[in-house]
Amino acid sequence: MADTGKVDQPYTPPPLWYKDAIVYQIHVRTFYDSNGDGVGDFQGLIQKLDYIQNLGVTAIWLLPFYPSPLKDDGYDISDYNSIHPSYGTLDDFRAFLQEAHRRGLHVITEAVVNHTSDQHPWFQESRSSKDNPRRNWYVWSDTDDRYRGVRIIFVDTELSNWSWDPVSKAYYWHRFFSHQPDLNFDNPEVCEAVWNILKFWMEMGVDGMRLDAVPYLVEREGTSCENLPETHEILKFLRKRVDEYFPNRMLLAEANQWPSDVRPYFGEGDECHMAFHFPLMPRMFMGIQLEDRKPIVDILQQTPAIPDMCQWAIFLRNHDELTLEMVTDEERDYMYDSYAKDSSMRINVGIRRRLAPLLDNDRRKIELMNGLLMSLSGTPIVYYGDEIGMGDNIYLGDRKGVRTPMQWSGGWTGGFSLADPERLYSPVVSNIMYCPQAVNVISEQRSAHSLLSWMKLLIRTRRKVKAFGSGTTEFLHPENHRVLAYVRKLGSETILVVNNLSASAQAVEIDLRKFRGAIPVEMSGGSIFPRIGELPYLLTLGPYQFFWFRLRRI
Ligand code: BGC
Ligand code: MG
């Protein structure tokens, strides 16, 4: 089907910008409140763009900011072409986009299209009667026994993927909360409507869109209703349109699946440009807990190759729980036991905690995990606040505890807002270890040794290395399995990364014969290490220490 709508396209990002990007994930609501109403907004975000630029990241991913009843923090959208009034106006968004671009920051927004809010006019029409022209925009049934056996994702709140609609006296299908009815992608009108959403935001100038919950677009009897060929057809259709109208824009698949099931979301370079690597994330936490490289190496070795123009998105934490869907039952028990002893830390199939508390606020572990994030294959994503070591509040319900106000300074509201603390959309973290008096941007800016200063250095170092974004990865196999070592290579650039995953000092002998004659230069300080020869290369590492070496040929 050809699209005849005119497209106004003033802007084209550079090709493959996403491959070398470092992404900072932000919720506009949580970042900075400019008008003192207790809710973060676009004008506030604009004021903080210098901070983001200074951090060294190259792209911003924004959580949904559209009109919404906010029963799923904005992932329940009631109008795709507008801005939630408490965050500002479309003009504010345009100003933000312009200011971000002016600073060389790309912007990724959310396309939550598997489902809408039940308050969306489409659903209101669809439910209004069985012969409404929009009836077929959602998935309706007279019984609740179709698609039996399909897993429930929000197991803590939902009992079924069907809910009864008392208005039109039928059941509707939903993979998430019951207030989020799934759109019916078998209807070509829905596909066109979804394209129009992408077009609206890309025309405005967003560089990329995250396709939320993408495995669940299409349902078929007798299947898991996940990753179906028909779903891939729809993605190919959307990608074709994007390429036609908006060259170099990026689509990022949120498919929380095993690597072999995620691989098809890249297609032959004709579906999504990027996809999250979900299974890697818990295995990084397992690796440092077990003090063994095996979980990390195993999952990356099981990860199929992807087309050259594609890229994995990797992360340590995000706005959701640390999901444990893509691990075995045994691994899940181990993760709960290690990282979520208190049941308030658990939600659905995962752990609702931020990075610093997960790692017991151990600066060495936090550095090591960020070092892995910045040196493994993929585009790294840093979740707002994790760069200063923010804490969480596991008692706030749902995933709210990892979405508390950004802590800019030491006041009652953490410098997030001029409103009274009681008025904030969420309480600020107030425990003695992580309250704004203990953890905030201003104080970390004062010290060259703070986590924030260290993160800036790490990010700057990463940006000097093309191989981290686009190079190959070769794992080395030293006998000491507490050490994870790999070589990242692109053209003549060769980087050796050596990580001690354990709490004790380690010595390791690495076979580097194929680099004989090269001189390792440690990248954070520029020190020269002994030339590589025939013998196994001996390194010693302190607890959780890691090295990045540039291998110099002369
Ligand atoms: C988002 C969640 C959201 C869900 C339903 C996702 O996968 O990351 O935050 O609750 O989609 O929209
Ligand atoms: Mg505000």
PDB file of N, CA, C and O in Angstrom, residues 268-303:
ATOM      1  N   GLU A 268      16.913  -8.864   7.487  1.00  0.00           N
ATOM      2  CA  GLU A 268      18.167  -8.788   6.725  1.00  0.00           C
ATOM      3  C   GLU A 268      18.552  -7.315   6.617  1.00  0.00           C
ATOM      4  O   GLU A 268      18.854  -6.805   5.540  1.00  0.00           O
ATOM      5  N   GLY A 269      18.475  -6.634   7.751  1.00  0.00           N
ATOM      6  CA  GLY A 269      18.701  -5.193   7.724  1.00  0.00           C
ATOM      7  C   GLY A 269      17.456  -4.463   7.236  1.00  0.00           C
ATOM      8  O   GLY A 269      17.519  -3.283   6.888  1.00  0.00           O
ATOM      9  N   ASP A 270      16.297  -5.163   7.244  1.00  0.00           N
ATOM     10  CA  ASP A 270      15.084  -4.507   6.739  1.00  0.00           C
ATOM     11  C   ASP A 270      13.948  -4.490   7.770  1.00  0.00           C
ATOM     12  O   ASP A 270      12.779  -4.334   7.433  1.00  0.00           O
ATOM     13  N   GLU A 271      14.323  -4.696   9.069  1.00  0.00           N
ATOM     14  CA  GLU A 271      13.310  -4.509  10.120  1.00  0.00           C
ATOM     15  C   GLU A 271      13.801  -3.410  11.056  1.00  0.00           C
ATOM     16  O   GLU A 271      13.854  -2.258  10.672  1.00  0.00           O
ATOM     17  N   CYS A 272      14.234  -3.788  12.268  1.00  0.00           N
ATOM     18  CA  CYS A 272      14.676  -2.745  13.199  1.00  0.00           C
ATOM     19  C   CYS A 272      16.190  -2.564  13.089  1.00  0.00           C
ATOM     20  O   CYS A 272      16.921  -3.521  12.864  1.00  0.00           O
ATOM     21  N   HIS A 273      16.650  -1.330  13.284  1.00  0.00           N
ATOM     22  CA  HIS A 273      18.088  -1.072  13.261  1.00  0.00           C
ATOM     23  C   HIS A 273      18.736  -1.581  14.538  1.00  0.00           C
ATOM     24  O   HIS A 273      19.880  -2.009  14.544  1.00  0.00           O
ATOM     25  N   MET A 274      17.980  -1.496  15.614  1.00  0.00           N
ATOM     26  CA  MET A 274      18.527  -1.885  16.916  1.00  0.00           C
ATOM     27  C   MET A 274      17.526  -2.756  17.672  1.00  0.00           C
ATOM     28  O   MET A 274      16.326  -2.719  17.410  1.00  0.00           O
ATOM     29  N   ALA A 275      18.049  -3.522  18.644  1.00  0.00           N
ATOM     30  CA  ALA A 275      17.187  -4.262  19.559  1.00  0.00           C
ATOM     31  C   ALA A 275      17.928  -4.362  20.890  1.00  0.00           C
ATOM     32  O   ALA A 275      19.161  -4.451  20.911  1.00  0.00           O
ATOM     33  N   PHE A 276      17.168  -4.327  21.971  1.00  0.00           N
ATOM     34  CA  PHE A 276      17.786  -4.500  23.289  1.00  0.00           C
ATOM     35  C   PHE A 276      18.300  -5.924  23.428  1.00  0.00           C
ATOM     36  O   PHE A 276      17.670  -6.865  22.953  1.00  0.00           O
ATOM     37  N   HIS A 277      19.437  -6.059  24.112  1.00  0.00           N
ATOM     38  CA  HIS A 277      19.907  -7.398  24.470  1.00  0.00           C
ATOM     39  C   HIS A 277      19.460  -7.658  25.906  1.00  0.00           C
ATOM     40  O   HIS A 277      20.181  -7.354  26.854  1.00  0.00           O
ATOM     41  N   PHE A 278      18.262  -8.197  26.076  1.00  0.00           N
ATOM     42  CA  PHE A 278      17.750  -8.421  27.434  1.00  0.00           C
ATOM     43  C   PHE A 278      18.503  -9.502  28.210  1.00  0.00           C
ATOM     44  O   PHE A 278      18.822  -9.301  29.372  1.00  0.00           O
ATOM     45  N   PRO A 279      18.783 -10.670  27.604  1.00  0.00           N
ATOM     46  CA  PRO A 279      19.380 -11.739  28.413  1.00  0.00           C
ATOM     47  C   PRO A 279      20.786 -11.428  28.937  1.00  0.00           C
ATOM     48  O   PRO A 279      21.217 -11.994  29.926  1.00  0.00           O
ATOM     49  N   LEU A 280      21.503 -10.522  28.295  1.00  0.00           N
ATOM     50  CA  LEU A 280      22.857 -10.200  28.756  1.00  0.00           C
ATOM     51  C   LEU A 280      22.834  -9.539  30.138  1.00  0.00           C
ATOM     52  O   LEU A 280      23.673  -9.818  30.992  1.00  0.00           O
ATOM     53  N   MET A 281      21.843  -8.670  30.352  1.00  0.00           N
ATOM     54  CA  MET A 281      21.824  -7.818  31.538  1.00  0.00           C
ATOM     55  C   MET A 281      21.865  -8.619  32.860  1.00  0.00           C
ATOM     56  O   MET A 281      22.796  -8.440  33.652  1.00  0.00           O
ATOM     57  N   PRO A 282      20.912  -9.548  33.086  1.00  0.00           N
ATOM     58  CA  PRO A 282      21.002 -10.295  34.352  1.00  0.00           C
ATOM     59  C   PRO A 282      22.292 -11.107  34.466  1.00  0.00           C
ATOM     60  O   PRO A 282      22.799 -11.320  35.567  1.00  0.00           O
ATOM     61  N   ARG A 283      22.839 -11.522  33.330  1.00  0.00           N
ATOM     62  CA  ARG A 283      24.057 -12.345  33.372  1.00  0.00           C
ATOM     63  C   ARG A 283      25.296 -11.532  33.745  1.00  0.00           C
ATOM     64  O   ARG A 283      26.284 -12.086  34.208  1.00  0.00           O
ATOM     65  N   MET A 284      25.240 -10.233  33.542  1.00  0.00           N
ATOM     66  CA  MET A 284      26.342  -9.405  34.029  1.00  0.00           C
ATOM     67  C   MET A 284      26.288  -9.371  35.558  1.00  0.00           C
ATOM     68  O   MET A 284      27.310  -9.479  36.244  1.00  0.00           O
ATOM     69  N   PHE A 285      25.073  -9.253  36.093  1.00  0.00           N
ATOM     70  CA  PHE A 285      24.935  -9.278  37.557  1.00  0.00           C
ATOM     71  C   PHE A 285      25.303 -10.659  38.119  1.00  0.00           C
ATOM     72  O   PHE A 285      25.885 -10.763  39.200  1.00  0.00           O
ATOM     73  N   MET A 286      24.962 -11.713  37.374  1.00  0.00           N
ATOM     74  CA  MET A 286      25.339 -13.069  37.819  1.00  0.00           C
ATOM     75  C   MET A 286      26.849 -13.242  37.799  1.00  0.00           C
ATOM     76  O   MET A 286      27.426 -13.833  38.711  1.00  0.00           O
ATOM     77  N   GLY A 287      27.463 -12.723  36.749  1.00  0.00           N
ATOM     78  CA  GLY A 287      28.913 -12.856  36.590  1.00  0.00           C
ATOM     79  C   GLY A 287      29.676 -12.312  37.785  1.00  0.00           C
ATOM     80  O   GLY A 287      30.571 -12.978  38.318  1.00  0.00           O
ATOM     81  N   ILE A 288      29.296 -11.102  38.240  1.00  0.00           N
ATOM     82  CA  ILE A 288      30.068 -10.549  39.362  1.00  0.00           C
ATOM     83  C   ILE A 288      29.675 -11.197  40.689  1.00  0.00           C
ATOM     84  O   ILE A 288      30.458 -11.224  41.623  1.00  0.00           O
ATOM     85  N   GLN A 289      28.477 -11.739  40.762  1.00  0.00           N
ATOM     86  CA  GLN A 289      28.074 -12.412  41.992  1.00  0.00           C
ATOM     87  C   GLN A 289      28.770 -13.771  42.120  1.00  0.00           C
ATOM     88  O   GLN A 289      29.279 -14.138  43.171  1.00  0.00           O
ATOM     89  N   LEU A 290      28.814 -14.498  40.993  1.00  0.00           N
ATOM     90  CA  LEU A 290      29.469 -15.817  40.975  1.00  0.00           C
ATOM     91  C   LEU A 290      30.987 -15.694  40.869  1.00  0.00           C
ATOM     92  O   LEU A 290      31.694 -16.679  41.004  1.00  0.00           O
ATOM     93  N   GLU A 291      31.465 -14.489  40.570  1.00  0.00           N
ATOM     94  CA  GLU A 291      32.884 -14.253  40.303  1.00  0.00           C
ATOM     95  C   GLU A 291      33.364 -15.186  39.203  1.00  0.00           C
ATOM     96  O   GLU A 291      34.393 -15.859  39.309  1.00  0.00           O
ATOM     97  N   ASP A 292      32.597 -15.222  38.136  1.00  0.00           N
ATOM     98  CA  ASP A 292      32.905 -16.137  37.039  1.00  0.00           C
ATOM     99  C   ASP A 292      32.419 -15.532  35.728  1.00  0.00           C
ATOM    100  O   ASP A 292      31.297 -15.031  35.660  1.00  0.00           O
ATOM    101  N   ARG A 293      33.267 -15.609  34.692  1.00  0.00           N
ATOM    102  CA  ARG A 293      32.894 -14.991  33.424  1.00  0.00           C
ATOM    103  C   ARG A 293      31.872 -15.803  32.629  1.00  0.00           C
ATOM    104  O   ARG A 293      31.297 -15.323  31.656  1.00  0.00           O
ATOM    105  N   LYS A 294      31.638 -17.057  33.056  1.00  0.00           N
ATOM    106  CA  LYS A 294      30.856 -17.983  32.238  1.00  0.00           C
ATOM    107  C   LYS A 294      29.483 -17.436  31.795  1.00  0.00           C
ATOM    108  O   LYS A 294      29.152 -17.506  30.614  1.00  0.00           O
ATOM    109  N   PRO A 295      28.658 -16.916  32.734  1.00  0.00           N
ATOM    110  CA  PRO A 295      27.326 -16.480  32.278  1.00  0.00           C
ATOM    111  C   PRO A 295      27.395 -15.437  31.164  1.00  0.00           C
ATOM    112  O   PRO A 295      26.596 -15.476  30.223  1.00  0.00           O
ATOM    113  N   ILE A 296      28.366 -14.536  31.254  1.00  0.00           N
ATOM    114  CA  ILE A 296      28.462 -13.457  30.261  1.00  0.00           C
ATOM    115  C   ILE A 296      28.951 -14.010  28.924  1.00  0.00           C
ATOM    116  O   ILE A 296      28.367 -13.757  27.870  1.00  0.00           O
ATOM    117  N   VAL A 297      30.018 -14.809  28.989  1.00  0.00           N
ATOM    118  CA  VAL A 297      30.584 -15.344  27.748  1.00  0.00           C
ATOM    119  C   VAL A 297      29.579 -16.276  27.068  1.00  0.00           C
ATOM    120  O   VAL A 297      29.355 -16.202  25.854  1.00  0.00           O
ATOM    121  N   ASP A 298      28.911 -17.135  27.873  1.00  0.00           N
ATOM    122  CA  ASP A 298      27.955 -18.087  27.284  1.00  0.00           C
ATOM    123  C   ASP A 298      26.865 -17.366  26.502  1.00  0.00           C
ATOM    124  O   ASP A 298      26.578 -17.716  25.358  1.00  0.00           O
ATOM    125  N   ILE A 299      26.251 -16.354  27.107  1.00  0.00           N
ATOM    126  CA  ILE A 299      25.110 -15.721  26.427  1.00  0.00           C
ATOM    127  C   ILE A 299      25.578 -14.966  25.186  1.00  0.00           C
ATOM    128  O   ILE A 299      24.898 -14.954  24.162  1.00  0.00           O
ATOM    129  N   LEU A 300      26.776 -14.381  25.254  1.00  0.00           N
ATOM    130  CA  LEU A 300      27.240 -13.635  24.075  1.00  0.00           C
ATOM    131  C   LEU A 300      27.662 -14.590  22.972  1.00  0.00           C
ATOM    132  O   LEU A 300      27.536 -14.292  21.786  1.00  0.00           O
ATOM    133  N   GLN A 301      28.125 -15.781  23.366  1.00  0.00           N
ATOM    134  CA  GLN A 301      28.469 -16.745  22.317  1.00  0.00           C
ATOM    135  C   GLN A 301      27.224 -17.359  21.679  1.00  0.00           C
ATOM    136  O   GLN A 301      27.256 -17.785  20.538  1.00  0.00           O
ATOM    137  N   GLN A 302      26.132 -17.369  22.441  1.00  0.00           N
ATOM    138  CA  GLN A 302      24.862 -17.855  21.854  1.00  0.00           C
ATOM    139  C   GLN A 302      24.159 -16.782  21.034  1.00  0.00           C
ATOM    140  O   GLN A 302      23.081 -17.025  20.494  1.00  0.00           O
ATOM    141  N   THR A 303      24.721 -15.586  21.018  1.00  0.00           N
ATOM    142  CA  THR A 303      24.043 -14.487  20.333  1.00  0.00           C
ATOM    143  C   THR A 303      24.423 -14.474  18.859  1.00  0.00           C
ATOM    144  O   THR A 303      25.594 -14.359  18.524  1.00  0.00           O
TER     145      THR A 303
END
